Amino acid sequence: MEDATAQSHIRLLRDLRAVRHFLPDPIPADVIDDISEIARWTGSAKNLQPWDLVIVQERATLDQLADLEGYVRHLAGAPLGIVLVFDNDNPEFAAYDEGRMAERIMLAAAAHGLGSCIGWWSGPGRDTARTIVGAPDDRIVRTVISIGYPDEAAHRARPKPAEVRKPIASFVYHERFGSGT
Ligand SMILES: Cc1cc2nc3c(=O)[nH]c(=O)nc-3n(C[C@H](O)[C@H](O)[C@H](O)COP(=O)(O)O)c2cc1C
């Protein structure tokens, strides 16, 4: 791979941050198709693919989902929410696979210049969210990804990545834990 291509891939991965303020512009259908295709290729434990996704663009539904218990207020300003519906037969698999799926969706969105943020419903918010999107009772509905074109003003006001992550030397070791880089 050419160095410039590698660097642009690395930048996409490294610069992924949570975006919670969006422009109202709708997301083109082909972009949603791309995100769905990337989601489809997410790896999962034993390749069980224990997921369904509900793509929500109706304003009234997004607002209803944003009002539920949890940390999902950013959904109220997003033109698109992708609700992750997971089998919960093996909660350890589900939690891990769900994290991978969420990250892939966010990266696919970022490749199209979109911002995104994970939102978690808590307590009864999960059951109500499941009912609102019409998912079966035996599924877990815990996570939504808010997606939209970033409101640049809100984006610029955020701290720089270097200020919000631990330095490499404080958590990456060679050969033995605590050995330094
Ligand atoms: C498992 C998980 C759950 C999260 N839940 C929420 C949430 O409910 N609401 C929210 O606004 N952000 C949520 N986030 C986003 C984190 O707050 C965010 O990734 C973290 O603060 C780092 O932000 P940055 O990537 O912009 O630096 C969640 C992230 C993860 C990985």
mmCIF file of C-alpha atoms and ligand atoms in Angstrom:
data_model
loop_
_atom_site.group_PDB
_atom_site.id
_atom_site.type_symbol
_atom_site.label_atom_id
_atom_site.label_comp_id
_atom_site.label_asym_id
_atom_site.label_seq_id
_atom_site.Cartn_x
_atom_site.Cartn_y
_atom_site.Cartn_z
ATOM 1 C CA MET A 1 0.000 0.000 0.000
ATOM 2 C CA GLU A 2 1.274 3.449 -0.851
ATOM 3 C CA ASP A 3 2.319 5.462 2.177
ATOM 4 C CA ALA A 4 -0.183 8.251 1.432
ATOM 5 C CA THR A 5 -3.055 5.743 1.263
ATOM 6 C CA ALA A 6 -1.948 4.061 4.476
ATOM 7 C CA GLN A 7 -1.740 7.438 6.196
ATOM 8 C CA SER A 8 -5.198 8.460 5.064
ATOM 9 C CA HIS A 9 -6.617 5.158 6.387
ATOM 10 C CA ILE A 10 -4.782 5.644 9.672
ATOM 11 C CA ARG A 11 -6.142 9.194 9.924
ATOM 12 C CA LEU A 12 -9.714 7.959 9.431
ATOM 13 C CA LEU A 13 -9.250 5.415 12.213
ATOM 14 C CA ARG A 14 -7.340 7.670 14.602
ATOM 15 C CA ASP A 15 -9.565 10.711 14.214
ATOM 16 C CA LEU A 16 -12.840 8.955 14.969
ATOM 17 C CA ARG A 17 -14.446 10.918 17.799
ATOM 18 C CA ALA A 18 -17.919 11.188 19.184
ATOM 19 C CA VAL A 19 -19.972 13.902 17.443
ATOM 20 C CA ARG A 20 -23.171 14.904 19.223
ATOM 21 C CA HIS A 21 -24.235 17.991 17.268
ATOM 22 C CA PHE A 22 -25.500 17.634 13.730
ATOM 23 C CA LEU A 23 -26.825 19.601 10.803
ATOM 24 C CA PRO A 24 -30.416 18.700 9.900
ATOM 25 C CA ASP A 25 -29.463 17.588 6.356
ATOM 26 C CA PRO A 26 -30.786 14.111 5.492
ATOM 27 C CA ILE A 27 -28.372 11.266 4.761
ATOM 28 C CA PRO A 28 -28.402 10.034 1.128
ATOM 29 C CA ALA A 29 -29.806 6.540 0.586
ATOM 30 C CA ASP A 30 -26.599 5.266 -1.050
ATOM 31 C CA VAL A 31 -24.623 6.318 2.034
ATOM 32 C CA ILE A 32 -27.020 4.370 4.256
ATOM 33 C CA ASP A 33 -26.578 1.394 1.908
ATOM 34 C CA ASP A 34 -22.789 1.650 2.265
ATOM 35 C CA ILE A 35 -23.021 1.787 6.046
ATOM 36 C CA SER A 36 -25.292 -1.287 5.986
ATOM 37 C CA GLU A 37 -22.820 -3.156 3.793
ATOM 38 C CA ILE A 38 -19.926 -2.389 6.141
ATOM 39 C CA ALA A 39 -22.083 -3.403 9.116
ATOM 40 C CA ARG A 40 -22.817 -6.688 7.340
ATOM 41 C CA TRP A 41 -19.116 -7.547 7.262
ATOM 42 C CA THR A 42 -18.574 -7.036 10.980
ATOM 43 C CA GLY A 43 -16.913 -10.063 12.541
ATOM 44 C CA SER A 44 -18.714 -11.815 15.377
ATOM 45 C CA ALA A 45 -18.022 -14.604 17.854
ATOM 46 C CA LYS A 46 -18.372 -17.937 15.997
ATOM 47 C CA ASN A 47 -19.633 -15.868 13.043
ATOM 48 C CA LEU A 48 -23.096 -16.044 14.595
ATOM 49 C CA GLN A 49 -23.978 -12.533 13.340
ATOM 50 C CA PRO A 50 -26.412 -12.129 16.221
ATOM 51 C CA TRP A 51 -27.804 -8.780 15.081
ATOM 52 C CA ASP A 52 -30.475 -6.796 13.340
ATOM 53 C CA LEU A 53 -30.351 -3.072 12.650
ATOM 54 C CA VAL A 54 -33.284 -0.673 12.540
ATOM 55 C CA ILE A 55 -32.622 2.468 10.514
ATOM 56 C CA VAL A 56 -34.704 5.326 11.877
ATOM 57 C CA GLN A 57 -35.164 8.609 10.025
ATOM 58 C CA GLU A 58 -38.666 9.656 11.040
ATOM 59 C CA ARG A 59 -38.287 12.735 13.217
ATOM 60 C CA ALA A 60 -41.084 11.788 15.604
ATOM 61 C CA THR A 61 -39.542 8.360 16.272
ATOM 62 C CA LEU A 62 -36.042 9.801 16.772
ATOM 63 C CA ASP A 63 -37.453 12.299 19.273
ATOM 64 C CA GLN A 64 -39.352 9.570 21.122
ATOM 65 C CA LEU A 65 -36.220 7.419 21.353
ATOM 66 C CA ALA A 66 -34.134 10.417 22.494
ATOM 67 C CA ASP A 67 -36.502 11.036 25.414
ATOM 68 C CA LEU A 68 -36.028 7.609 26.996
ATOM 69 C CA GLU A 69 -33.901 6.810 30.052
ATOM 70 C CA GLY A 70 -30.192 6.762 29.229
ATOM 71 C CA TYR A 71 -27.679 9.031 27.530
ATOM 72 C CA VAL A 72 -29.213 9.453 24.111
ATOM 73 C CA ARG A 73 -30.224 13.102 23.969
ATOM 74 C CA HIS A 74 -27.950 13.606 20.923
ATOM 75 C CA LEU A 75 -30.461 11.559 18.930
ATOM 76 C CA ALA A 76 -32.889 14.460 19.131
ATOM 77 C CA GLY A 77 -30.610 16.510 16.878
ATOM 78 C CA ALA A 78 -29.644 13.719 14.476
ATOM 79 C CA PRO A 79 -31.290 13.057 11.103
ATOM 80 C CA LEU A 80 -30.514 9.331 11.387
ATOM 81 C CA GLY A 81 -30.346 6.772 14.159
ATOM 82 C CA ILE A 82 -29.302 3.168 13.747
ATOM 83 C CA VAL A 83 -30.714 0.992 16.518
ATOM 84 C CA LEU A 84 -28.738 -2.161 17.284
ATOM 85 C CA VAL A 85 -30.951 -5.147 18.078
ATOM 86 C CA PHE A 86 -29.008 -8.102 19.450
ATOM 87 C CA ASP A 87 -29.678 -11.729 20.358
ATOM 88 C CA ASN A 88 -28.863 -12.109 24.021
ATOM 89 C CA ASP A 89 -28.449 -15.896 24.291
ATOM 90 C CA ASN A 90 -24.805 -15.313 25.165
ATOM 91 C CA PRO A 91 -24.502 -11.849 26.750
ATOM 92 C CA GLU A 92 -20.692 -11.914 26.638
ATOM 93 C CA PHE A 93 -20.696 -12.499 22.879
ATOM 94 C CA ALA A 94 -23.471 -9.959 22.400
ATOM 95 C CA ALA A 95 -21.669 -7.178 24.261
ATOM 96 C CA TYR A 96 -18.428 -7.744 22.385
ATOM 97 C CA ASP A 97 -20.040 -8.108 18.971
ATOM 98 C CA GLU A 98 -22.180 -5.054 19.584
ATOM 99 C CA GLY A 99 -19.099 -2.947 20.300
ATOM 100 C CA ARG A 100 -17.494 -4.100 17.078
ATOM 101 C CA MET A 101 -20.659 -3.369 15.120
ATOM 102 C CA ALA A 102 -20.985 0.103 16.639
ATOM 103 C CA GLU A 103 -17.392 0.988 15.801
ATOM 104 C CA ARG A 104 -17.765 -0.213 12.200
ATOM 105 C CA ILE A 105 -20.929 1.794 11.690
ATOM 106 C CA MET A 106 -19.185 4.883 13.053
ATOM 107 C CA LEU A 107 -16.156 4.357 10.810
ATOM 108 C CA ALA A 108 -18.303 3.776 7.705
ATOM 109 C CA ALA A 109 -20.179 6.970 8.526
ATOM 110 C CA ALA A 110 -16.893 8.840 9.028
ATOM 111 C CA ALA A 111 -15.657 7.656 5.606
ATOM 112 C CA HIS A 112 -18.618 9.575 4.171
ATOM 113 C CA GLY A 113 -17.823 12.708 6.189
ATOM 114 C CA LEU A 114 -20.518 12.003 8.761
ATOM 115 C CA GLY A 115 -20.241 12.385 12.515
ATOM 116 C CA SER A 116 -21.720 9.882 14.921
ATOM 117 C CA CYS A 117 -22.100 8.993 18.560
ATOM 118 C CA ILE A 118 -23.028 5.894 20.497
ATOM 119 C CA GLY A 119 -26.009 6.246 22.814
ATOM 120 C CA TRP A 120 -26.976 3.756 25.484
ATOM 121 C CA TRP A 121 -30.444 3.413 26.886
ATOM 122 C CA SER A 122 -30.587 2.347 30.500
ATOM 123 C CA GLY A 123 -33.118 0.525 32.679
ATOM 124 C CA PRO A 124 -36.687 0.727 31.321
ATOM 125 C CA GLY A 125 -35.444 2.825 28.377
ATOM 126 C CA ARG A 126 -34.201 -0.397 26.780
ATOM 127 C CA ASP A 127 -37.587 -2.093 26.912
ATOM 128 C CA THR A 128 -39.389 0.980 25.613
ATOM 129 C CA ALA A 129 -36.875 1.419 22.777
ATOM 130 C CA ARG A 130 -37.398 -2.240 21.833
ATOM 131 C CA THR A 131 -41.146 -1.713 21.756
ATOM 132 C CA ILE A 132 -40.885 1.512 19.724
ATOM 133 C CA VAL A 133 -38.808 -0.145 16.984
ATOM 134 C CA GLY A 134 -40.992 -3.278 17.119
ATOM 135 C CA ALA A 135 -38.216 -5.745 17.997
ATOM 136 C CA PRO A 136 -39.109 -9.110 19.585
ATOM 137 C CA ASP A 137 -39.212 -9.327 23.391
ATOM 138 C CA ASP A 138 -36.259 -11.725 23.660
ATOM 139 C CA ARG A 139 -33.816 -9.301 22.011
ATOM 140 C CA ILE A 140 -31.637 -6.698 23.708
ATOM 141 C CA VAL A 141 -31.937 -3.112 22.534
ATOM 142 C CA ARG A 142 -29.317 -1.092 24.353
ATOM 143 C CA THR A 143 -27.401 0.887 21.734
ATOM 144 C CA VAL A 144 -28.239 3.478 19.121
ATOM 145 C CA ILE A 145 -25.808 5.312 16.860
ATOM 146 C CA SER A 146 -26.770 8.915 16.106
ATOM 147 C CA ILE A 147 -25.472 9.941 12.684
ATOM 148 C CA GLY A 148 -25.420 13.215 10.781
ATOM 149 C CA TYR A 149 -23.232 15.779 9.107
ATOM 150 C CA PRO A 150 -21.257 17.399 11.922
ATOM 151 C CA ASP A 151 -22.196 20.825 13.102
ATOM 152 C CA GLU A 152 -18.699 22.203 12.519
ATOM 153 C CA ALA A 153 -18.971 24.947 15.148
ATOM 154 C CA ALA A 154 -19.651 22.369 17.862
ATOM 155 C CA HIS A 155 -16.903 20.161 16.476
ATOM 156 C CA ARG A 156 -14.260 22.927 16.568
ATOM 157 C CA ALA A 157 -15.020 23.760 20.186
ATOM 158 C CA ARG A 158 -13.962 20.278 21.347
ATOM 159 C CA PRO A 159 -10.628 19.446 23.016
ATOM 160 C CA LYS A 160 -7.938 18.096 20.701
ATOM 161 C CA PRO A 161 -7.347 14.297 20.644
ATOM 162 C CA ALA A 162 -3.947 14.671 22.327
ATOM 163 C CA GLU A 163 -5.693 16.146 25.361
ATOM 164 C CA VAL A 164 -8.262 13.399 25.759
ATOM 165 C CA ARG A 165 -6.281 10.170 25.492
ATOM 166 C CA LYS A 166 -3.615 8.618 27.683
ATOM 167 C CA PRO A 167 -0.105 8.726 26.189
ATOM 168 C CA ILE A 168 1.017 5.458 24.546
ATOM 169 C CA ALA A 169 3.870 5.026 27.041
ATOM 170 C CA SER A 170 1.371 4.905 29.910
ATOM 171 C CA PHE A 171 -0.489 1.813 28.657
ATOM 172 C CA VAL A 172 1.434 0.022 25.872
ATOM 173 C CA TYR A 173 4.231 -2.298 27.039
ATOM 174 C CA HIS A 174 6.653 -4.545 25.227
ATOM 175 C CA GLU A 175 7.031 -8.143 26.325
ATOM 176 C CA ARG A 176 5.952 -7.580 29.944
ATOM 177 C CA PHE A 177 3.295 -5.517 31.651
ATOM 178 C CA GLY A 178 4.705 -2.236 32.976
ATOM 179 C CA SER A 179 7.973 -2.501 31.019
ATOM 180 C CA GLY A 180 7.712 0.833 29.183
ATOM 181 C CA THR A 181 7.788 1.273 25.412
HETATM 182 C C1 LIG B 1 -19.856 1.298 25.275
HETATM 183 C C2 LIG B 1 -20.008 2.775 25.035
HETATM 184 C C3 LIG B 1 -21.147 3.413 25.457
HETATM 185 C C4 LIG B 1 -21.308 4.782 25.234
HETATM 186 N N1 LIG B 1 -22.465 5.373 25.606
HETATM 187 C C5 LIG B 1 -22.657 6.671 25.341
HETATM 188 C C6 LIG B 1 -23.890 7.273 25.675
HETATM 189 O O1 LIG B 1 -24.820 6.620 26.188
HETATM 190 N N2 LIG B 1 -24.071 8.584 25.381
HETATM 191 C C7 LIG B 1 -23.070 9.322 24.800
HETATM 192 O O2 LIG B 1 -23.291 10.513 24.563
HETATM 193 N N3 LIG B 1 -21.857 8.781 24.486
HETATM 194 C C8 LIG B 1 -21.650 7.472 24.735
HETATM 195 N N4 LIG B 1 -20.463 6.890 24.379
HETATM 196 C C9 LIG B 1 -19.414 7.694 23.742
HETATM 197 C C10 LIG B 1 -18.263 7.985 24.713
HETATM 198 O O3 LIG B 1 -18.719 8.885 25.696
HETATM 199 C C11 LIG B 1 -17.081 8.567 23.926
HETATM 200 O O4 LIG B 1 -16.618 7.579 23.042
HETATM 201 C C12 LIG B 1 -15.946 8.973 24.846
HETATM 202 O O5 LIG B 1 -16.363 10.007 25.691
HETATM 203 C C13 LIG B 1 -14.749 9.448 24.062
HETATM 204 O O6 LIG B 1 -15.140 10.524 23.245
HETATM 205 P P1 LIG B 1 -14.260 10.915 21.966
HETATM 206 O O7 LIG B 1 -14.127 9.646 21.194
HETATM 207 O O8 LIG B 1 -15.036 11.965 21.246
HETATM 208 O O9 LIG B 1 -12.947 11.402 22.456
HETATM 209 C C14 LIG B 1 -20.288 5.529 24.584
HETATM 210 C C15 LIG B 1 -19.128 4.863 24.163
HETATM 211 C C16 LIG B 1 -19.009 3.508 24.356
HETATM 212 C C17 LIG B 1 -17.771 2.807 23.861
#
